[in-house]
Amino acid sequence: MSNTDFVLAVEDLTVSFDGFKAVDKLNMYIDKNELRVVIGPNGAGKTTVLDLICGKTKSTAGSIKFKNRELTRLSEHEIVRAGVGRKFQTPSIYENLTVYQNLEVSYPKGRGVFGSLFFKRSDEVVAQVRKIAREIMMEDILGMEAALLSHGQKQWLEIGMLLMQEPELLMLDEPVAGMSAKERDQTAELLNRICQNRSVIVIEHDMEFVKKIAHKVTVLHQGKILAEGAMDKVQANEKVIEVYLGH
Ligand code: ADP
């Protein structure tokens, strides 16, 4: 199969921890503008797959090609620069800075926290902050201190900080954990907007949310793919019902 049609092509990806294969010859292909959800029981290898893609964990074998570029030998920093963003469950925002400043310091051509104290804001940065703030539903609260945001807004702000770096692939670990029903719906709309011009991989346990957002679902079990496809097909798959959804 040619890699050229995919934003991300994972082939035969394997990682062993002391002889235990947490991810075992995994093949996964993500399209442009696709929103893929990875599900599976605890210990299936979901987090490890995202850790491998973002370079946090190094693979034992196999390849990860992002826009045809091999990522397995790159550092985490180089992978971010290549256009892959990863959000973990706990938001890492600057609580004492405003929403605006949190976005501003995340701009790749920005000057970081210290630099922004000494330099005037360029029109380019202001425009990018406004664009992303609109996308994450925060354009009216740019001056608010991040500490005062709701749990959901903090999650969106962190997504916004990642979007400031203009990723072409964004990976999110349980983005609606702890959110209210309204915030979940708003997050579904946000993810829908994000994948208009980027690809997204989400790990998620909340099946109602998965149904709302997924273009395609990958079910992992014991480090391998158990099933893959549209949510309704995957849900009807007997192997999936047996190991996972039937619980
Ligand atoms: P999931 O995210 O699907 O719950 P994980 O990817 O966190 O699963 O873990 C898959 C398996 O790999 C688990 O059995 C876990 O204990 C093991 N594992 C993950 N990371 C490490 C590590 N750094 N060292 C040893 N074992 C690990």
mmCIF file of C-alpha atoms and ligand atoms in Angstrom:
data_model
loop_
_atom_site.group_PDB
_atom_site.id
_atom_site.type_symbol
_atom_site.label_atom_id
_atom_site.label_comp_id
_atom_site.label_asym_id
_atom_site.label_seq_id
_atom_site.Cartn_x
_atom_site.Cartn_y
_atom_site.Cartn_z
ATOM 1 C CA MET A 1 0.000 0.000 0.000
ATOM 2 C CA SER A 2 1.325 3.456 -0.849
ATOM 3 C CA ASN A 3 1.863 5.848 2.048
ATOM 4 C CA THR A 4 1.327 8.953 -0.001
ATOM 5 C CA ASP A 5 -2.456 9.192 0.500
ATOM 6 C CA PHE A 6 -2.246 9.265 4.281
ATOM 7 C CA VAL A 7 -1.245 11.932 6.752
ATOM 8 C CA LEU A 8 -0.097 9.180 9.075
ATOM 9 C CA ALA A 9 0.919 5.635 8.175
ATOM 10 C CA VAL A 10 1.835 3.350 11.057
ATOM 11 C CA GLU A 11 3.264 0.020 9.911
ATOM 12 C CA ASP A 12 4.193 -3.056 11.958
ATOM 13 C CA LEU A 13 4.673 -0.816 14.977
ATOM 14 C CA THR A 14 5.860 -2.783 17.980
ATOM 15 C CA VAL A 15 7.078 -1.913 21.439
ATOM 16 C CA SER A 16 8.134 -4.352 24.145
ATOM 17 C CA PHE A 17 8.547 -3.560 27.818
ATOM 18 C CA ASP A 18 10.703 -6.302 29.415
ATOM 19 C CA GLY A 19 9.547 -8.775 26.776
ATOM 20 C CA PHE A 20 5.858 -7.796 27.061
ATOM 21 C CA LYS A 21 4.492 -6.484 23.751
ATOM 22 C CA ALA A 22 2.285 -3.510 24.659
ATOM 23 C CA VAL A 23 1.884 -2.738 20.929
ATOM 24 C CA ASP A 24 2.269 -5.632 18.557
ATOM 25 C CA LYS A 25 2.762 -5.150 14.771
ATOM 26 C CA LEU A 26 0.166 -2.398 14.583
ATOM 27 C CA ASN A 27 -0.912 -1.023 11.209
ATOM 28 C CA MET A 28 -2.979 2.153 11.181
ATOM 29 C CA TYR A 29 -3.579 4.708 8.448
ATOM 30 C CA ILE A 30 -5.063 8.139 9.085
ATOM 31 C CA ASP A 31 -6.489 10.244 6.258
ATOM 32 C CA LYS A 32 -6.349 13.987 5.809
ATOM 33 C CA ASN A 33 -9.234 15.627 7.733
ATOM 34 C CA GLU A 34 -10.061 12.359 9.430
ATOM 35 C CA LEU A 35 -11.217 12.159 13.034
ATOM 36 C CA ARG A 36 -10.219 8.713 14.288
ATOM 37 C CA VAL A 37 -11.190 7.437 17.716
ATOM 38 C CA VAL A 38 -9.145 4.702 19.374
ATOM 39 C CA ILE A 39 -11.052 2.623 21.913
ATOM 40 C CA GLY A 40 -10.319 -0.548 23.850
ATOM 41 C CA PRO A 41 -10.224 -1.906 27.380
ATOM 42 C CA ASN A 42 -7.693 -0.696 29.951
ATOM 43 C CA GLY A 43 -4.203 -1.892 29.114
ATOM 44 C CA ALA A 44 -5.042 -2.403 25.410
ATOM 45 C CA GLY A 45 -2.144 -0.146 24.354
ATOM 46 C CA LYS A 46 -4.029 3.049 23.401
ATOM 47 C CA THR A 47 -1.869 5.493 25.347
ATOM 48 C CA THR A 48 1.291 3.690 24.275
ATOM 49 C CA VAL A 49 0.336 4.119 20.587
ATOM 50 C CA LEU A 50 0.001 7.891 21.036
ATOM 51 C CA ASP A 51 3.236 7.950 23.088
ATOM 52 C CA LEU A 52 5.007 6.199 20.199
ATOM 53 C CA ILE A 53 3.634 8.606 17.578
ATOM 54 C CA CYS A 54 4.667 11.710 19.547
ATOM 55 C CA GLY A 55 8.098 10.254 20.365
ATOM 56 C CA LYS A 56 7.607 10.008 24.127
ATOM 57 C CA THR A 57 8.188 6.248 23.857
ATOM 58 C CA LYS A 58 10.616 4.748 21.342
ATOM 59 C CA SER A 59 9.467 1.774 19.292
ATOM 60 C CA THR A 60 11.136 -1.623 19.255
ATOM 61 C CA ALA A 61 10.253 -2.166 15.569
ATOM 62 C CA GLY A 62 8.110 -0.811 12.754
ATOM 63 C CA SER A 63 7.619 2.597 11.212
ATOM 64 C CA ILE A 64 5.566 5.744 11.731
ATOM 65 C CA LYS A 65 5.380 7.951 8.664
ATOM 66 C CA PHE A 66 3.867 11.401 8.968
ATOM 67 C CA LYS A 67 3.392 12.993 5.550
ATOM 68 C CA ASN A 68 5.879 10.399 4.310
ATOM 69 C CA ARG A 69 8.512 11.414 6.839
ATOM 70 C CA GLU A 70 9.772 8.748 9.240
ATOM 71 C CA LEU A 71 9.170 9.849 12.844
ATOM 72 C CA THR A 72 10.622 6.914 14.778
ATOM 73 C CA ARG A 73 14.116 8.384 14.907
ATOM 74 C CA LEU A 74 13.073 11.985 15.665
ATOM 75 C CA SER A 75 13.017 13.599 19.108
ATOM 76 C CA GLU A 76 9.726 14.693 20.704
ATOM 77 C CA HIS A 77 10.610 18.287 19.879
ATOM 78 C CA GLU A 78 11.314 17.518 16.218
ATOM 79 C CA ILE A 79 7.997 15.642 15.980
ATOM 80 C CA VAL A 80 6.130 18.716 17.297
ATOM 81 C CA ARG A 81 7.954 20.854 14.728
ATOM 82 C CA ALA A 82 7.017 18.362 11.996
ATOM 83 C CA GLY A 83 3.348 19.118 12.790
ATOM 84 C CA VAL A 84 2.157 16.587 15.368
ATOM 85 C CA GLY A 85 0.473 17.951 18.522
ATOM 86 C CA ARG A 86 -0.394 15.871 21.595
ATOM 87 C CA LYS A 87 -2.621 16.802 24.471
ATOM 88 C CA PHE A 88 -2.503 14.841 27.679
ATOM 89 C CA GLN A 89 -5.441 14.546 30.090
ATOM 90 C CA THR A 90 -4.215 17.099 32.610
ATOM 91 C CA PRO A 91 -4.138 20.595 31.134
ATOM 92 C CA SER A 92 -0.749 22.302 31.248
ATOM 93 C CA ILE A 93 -1.732 25.933 30.966
ATOM 94 C CA TYR A 94 -0.223 28.966 32.694
ATOM 95 C CA GLU A 95 -2.866 29.650 35.373
ATOM 96 C CA ASN A 96 -1.539 33.115 36.207
ATOM 97 C CA LEU A 97 -1.561 34.355 32.597
ATOM 98 C CA THR A 98 -4.621 35.485 30.637
ATOM 99 C CA VAL A 99 -6.245 33.409 27.902
ATOM 100 C CA TYR A 100 -4.616 35.757 25.366
ATOM 101 C CA GLN A 101 -1.150 35.363 26.887
ATOM 102 C CA ASN A 102 -1.462 31.572 27.071
ATOM 103 C CA LEU A 103 -2.172 31.488 23.343
ATOM 104 C CA GLU A 104 0.480 34.098 22.538
ATOM 105 C CA VAL A 105 3.313 32.250 24.270
ATOM 106 C CA SER A 106 2.423 29.102 22.330
ATOM 107 C CA TYR A 107 2.961 30.706 18.934
ATOM 108 C CA PRO A 108 5.877 28.952 17.211
ATOM 109 C CA LYS A 109 7.381 32.184 16.011
ATOM 110 C CA GLY A 110 6.602 33.747 19.383
ATOM 111 C CA ARG A 111 9.216 34.642 21.908
ATOM 112 C CA GLY A 112 8.122 32.555 24.869
ATOM 113 C CA VAL A 113 6.979 33.871 28.235
ATOM 114 C CA PHE A 114 9.955 36.207 28.820
ATOM 115 C CA GLY A 115 10.213 37.535 25.299
ATOM 116 C CA SER A 116 6.576 38.589 25.197
ATOM 117 C CA LEU A 117 7.216 40.887 28.174
ATOM 118 C CA PHE A 118 9.827 42.847 26.211
ATOM 119 C CA PHE A 119 8.573 42.974 22.623
ATOM 120 C CA LYS A 120 5.523 44.599 21.060
ATOM 121 C CA ARG A 121 2.893 42.253 19.689
ATOM 122 C CA SER A 122 3.202 41.703 15.976
ATOM 123 C CA ASP A 123 0.036 41.866 13.870
ATOM 124 C CA GLU A 124 0.710 38.293 12.776
ATOM 125 C CA VAL A 125 0.617 36.936 16.321
ATOM 126 C CA VAL A 126 -2.486 38.992 17.208
ATOM 127 C CA ALA A 127 -4.297 37.655 14.129
ATOM 128 C CA GLN A 128 -3.354 34.060 14.926
ATOM 129 C CA VAL A 129 -4.440 34.398 18.584
ATOM 130 C CA ARG A 130 -7.810 35.823 17.497
ATOM 131 C CA LYS A 131 -8.350 33.085 14.915
ATOM 132 C CA ILE A 132 -7.612 30.293 17.402
ATOM 133 C CA ALA A 133 -9.583 32.011 20.213
ATOM 134 C CA ARG A 134 -12.632 32.024 17.917
ATOM 135 C CA GLU A 135 -12.122 28.363 17.136
ATOM 136 C CA ILE A 136 -11.992 27.409 20.842
ATOM 137 C CA MET A 137 -14.965 29.648 21.752
ATOM 138 C CA MET A 138 -12.894 32.067 23.848
ATOM 139 C CA GLU A 139 -12.744 35.240 21.804
ATOM 140 C CA ASP A 140 -14.893 37.085 24.364
ATOM 141 C CA ILE A 141 -12.752 36.146 27.356
ATOM 142 C CA LEU A 142 -9.241 36.800 26.056
ATOM 143 C CA GLY A 143 -8.405 38.994 29.056
ATOM 144 C CA MET A 144 -9.530 36.466 31.665
ATOM 145 C CA GLU A 145 -6.924 34.901 33.914
ATOM 146 C CA ALA A 146 -6.672 31.201 33.078
ATOM 147 C CA ALA A 147 -7.053 30.202 36.743
ATOM 148 C CA LEU A 148 -10.664 31.455 36.604
ATOM 149 C CA LEU A 149 -11.702 29.262 33.662
ATOM 150 C CA SER A 150 -14.002 26.255 34.061
ATOM 151 C CA HIS A 151 -12.541 22.749 33.767
ATOM 152 C CA GLY A 152 -13.866 22.485 30.200
ATOM 153 C CA GLN A 153 -12.500 25.879 29.185
ATOM 154 C CA LYS A 154 -9.057 24.930 30.506
ATOM 155 C CA GLN A 155 -9.118 21.858 28.269
ATOM 156 C CA TRP A 156 -10.134 23.979 25.268
ATOM 157 C CA LEU A 157 -7.431 26.522 26.042
ATOM 158 C CA GLU A 158 -4.814 23.803 25.991
ATOM 159 C CA ILE A 159 -6.172 22.587 22.665
ATOM 160 C CA GLY A 160 -5.917 26.204 21.473
ATOM 161 C CA MET A 161 -2.299 26.375 22.633
ATOM 162 C CA LEU A 162 -1.554 23.299 20.534
ATOM 163 C CA LEU A 163 -3.411 24.784 17.535
ATOM 164 C CA MET A 164 -1.228 27.905 17.785
ATOM 165 C CA GLN A 165 1.638 25.629 16.710
ATOM 166 C CA GLU A 166 -0.296 24.804 13.537
ATOM 167 C CA PRO A 167 -0.285 20.997 13.790
ATOM 168 C CA GLU A 168 -1.582 18.911 10.910
ATOM 169 C CA LEU A 169 -2.236 16.008 13.272
ATOM 170 C CA LEU A 170 -3.622 16.536 16.749
ATOM 171 C CA MET A 171 -3.823 13.701 19.308
ATOM 172 C CA LEU A 172 -6.074 13.972 22.350
ATOM 173 C CA ASP A 173 -6.331 11.684 25.352
ATOM 174 C CA GLU A 174 -9.896 11.541 26.779
ATOM 175 C CA PRO A 175 -10.733 15.175 25.950
ATOM 176 C CA VAL A 176 -14.155 15.204 27.673
ATOM 177 C CA ALA A 177 -13.214 13.515 30.965
ATOM 178 C CA GLY A 178 -14.836 15.471 33.805
ATOM 179 C CA MET A 179 -16.823 17.752 31.496
ATOM 180 C CA SER A 180 -20.495 18.685 31.808
ATOM 181 C CA ALA A 181 -22.980 17.463 29.145
ATOM 182 C CA LYS A 182 -23.001 20.936 27.558
ATOM 183 C CA GLU A 183 -19.204 21.097 27.494
ATOM 184 C CA ARG A 184 -19.125 17.645 25.869
ATOM 185 C CA ASP A 185 -21.414 18.853 23.083
ATOM 186 C CA GLN A 186 -19.299 21.962 22.619
ATOM 187 C CA THR A 187 -16.156 19.816 22.516
ATOM 188 C CA ALA A 188 -17.753 17.623 19.812
ATOM 189 C CA GLU A 189 -18.382 20.783 17.755
ATOM 190 C CA LEU A 190 -14.833 21.991 18.428
ATOM 191 C CA LEU A 191 -13.329 18.695 17.237
ATOM 192 C CA ASN A 192 -15.514 18.843 14.160
ATOM 193 C CA ARG A 193 -14.160 22.328 13.390
ATOM 194 C CA ILE A 194 -10.574 21.244 14.061
ATOM 195 C CA CYS A 195 -10.685 18.409 11.541
ATOM 196 C CA GLN A 196 -11.960 20.679 8.777
ATOM 197 C CA ASN A 197 -8.296 21.360 8.040
ATOM 198 C CA ARG A 198 -6.342 18.938 10.235
ATOM 199 C CA SER A 199 -6.443 15.256 11.222
ATOM 200 C CA VAL A 200 -7.299 14.198 14.754
ATOM 201 C CA ILE A 201 -6.780 11.023 16.800
ATOM 202 C CA VAL A 202 -8.768 10.756 20.034
ATOM 203 C CA ILE A 203 -8.606 8.120 22.777
ATOM 204 C CA GLU A 204 -12.039 7.953 24.349
ATOM 205 C CA HIS A 205 -14.073 5.755 26.704
ATOM 206 C CA ASP A 206 -17.397 7.607 26.502
ATOM 207 C CA MET A 207 -19.249 5.695 23.769
ATOM 208 C CA GLU A 208 -21.982 8.304 23.335
ATOM 209 C CA PHE A 209 -19.273 10.868 22.649
ATOM 210 C CA VAL A 210 -17.445 8.471 20.324
ATOM 211 C CA LYS A 211 -20.640 8.061 18.277
ATOM 212 C CA LYS A 212 -20.930 11.815 17.917
ATOM 213 C CA ILE A 213 -17.398 12.515 16.748
ATOM 214 C CA ALA A 214 -15.808 9.453 15.107
ATOM 215 C CA HIS A 215 -15.355 9.178 11.364
ATOM 216 C CA LYS A 216 -13.816 5.787 12.002
ATOM 217 C CA VAL A 217 -13.065 3.754 15.133
ATOM 218 C CA THR A 218 -10.050 1.545 15.854
ATOM 219 C CA VAL A 219 -10.542 -1.039 18.594
ATOM 220 C CA LEU A 220 -7.317 -2.104 20.288
ATOM 221 C CA HIS A 221 -6.961 -5.246 22.354
ATOM 222 C CA GLN A 222 -3.694 -6.605 23.743
ATOM 223 C CA GLY A 223 -1.671 -4.282 21.534
ATOM 224 C CA LYS A 224 -3.353 -5.381 18.297
ATOM 225 C CA ILE A 225 -6.273 -4.140 16.229
ATOM 226 C CA LEU A 226 -9.394 -6.143 17.000
ATOM 227 C CA ALA A 227 -11.676 -4.223 14.632
ATOM 228 C CA GLU A 228 -11.699 -1.038 12.614
ATOM 229 C CA GLY A 229 -14.326 0.926 10.724
ATOM 230 C CA ALA A 230 -17.541 2.886 11.201
ATOM 231 C CA MET A 231 -18.840 2.919 14.785
ATOM 232 C CA ASP A 232 -22.066 0.989 14.014
ATOM 233 C CA LYS A 233 -20.123 -1.800 12.253
ATOM 234 C CA VAL A 234 -17.551 -1.992 15.039
ATOM 235 C CA GLN A 235 -20.261 -2.086 17.697
ATOM 236 C CA ALA A 236 -21.914 -5.035 15.960
ATOM 237 C CA ASN A 237 -18.636 -6.963 15.685
ATOM 238 C CA GLU A 238 -18.855 -10.082 17.831
ATOM 239 C CA LYS A 239 -15.201 -10.026 18.874
ATOM 240 C CA VAL A 240 -15.614 -6.437 20.053
ATOM 241 C CA ILE A 241 -18.777 -7.232 21.997
ATOM 242 C CA GLU A 242 -17.014 -10.138 23.641
ATOM 243 C CA VAL A 243 -13.868 -8.329 24.808
ATOM 244 C CA TYR A 244 -15.091 -4.837 25.287
ATOM 245 C CA LEU A 245 -18.496 -3.369 24.622
ATOM 246 C CA GLY A 246 -20.286 -6.306 26.223
ATOM 247 C CA HIS A 247 -18.700 -5.630 29.617
HETATM 248 P P1 ADP B 1 -4.340 1.814 27.601
HETATM 249 O O1 ADP B 1 -3.997 3.243 27.308
HETATM 250 O O2 ADP B 1 -5.080 1.151 26.488
HETATM 251 O O3 ADP B 1 -5.062 1.651 28.914
HETATM 252 P P2 ADP B 1 -1.492 1.511 27.893
HETATM 253 O O4 ADP B 1 -0.982 1.914 26.569
HETATM 254 O O5 ADP B 1 -1.411 2.531 28.994
HETATM 255 O O6 ADP B 1 -2.996 0.989 27.758
HETATM 256 O O7 ADP B 1 -0.734 0.230 28.391
HETATM 257 C C1 ADP B 1 -0.633 -0.968 27.633
HETATM 258 C C2 ADP B 1 0.180 -1.977 28.409
HETATM 259 O O8 ADP B 1 1.547 -1.625 28.403
HETATM 260 C C3 ADP B 1 -0.232 -2.098 29.868
HETATM 261 O O9 ADP B 1 -0.160 -3.465 30.231
HETATM 262 C C4 ADP B 1 0.804 -1.292 30.603
HETATM 263 O O10 ADP B 1 0.994 -1.757 31.916
HETATM 264 C C5 ADP B 1 2.049 -1.503 29.734
HETATM 265 N N1 ADP B 1 2.972 -0.342 29.755
HETATM 266 C C6 ADP B 1 2.718 0.881 29.247
HETATM 267 N N2 ADP B 1 3.778 1.682 29.395
HETATM 268 C C7 ADP B 1 4.743 0.930 30.018
HETATM 269 C C8 ADP B 1 6.089 1.176 30.455
HETATM 270 N N3 ADP B 1 6.667 2.366 30.274
HETATM 271 N N4 ADP B 1 6.736 0.172 31.050
HETATM 272 C C9 ADP B 1 6.180 -1.031 31.227
HETATM 273 N N5 ADP B 1 4.926 -1.339 30.835
HETATM 274 C C10 ADP B 1 4.206 -0.375 30.253
#
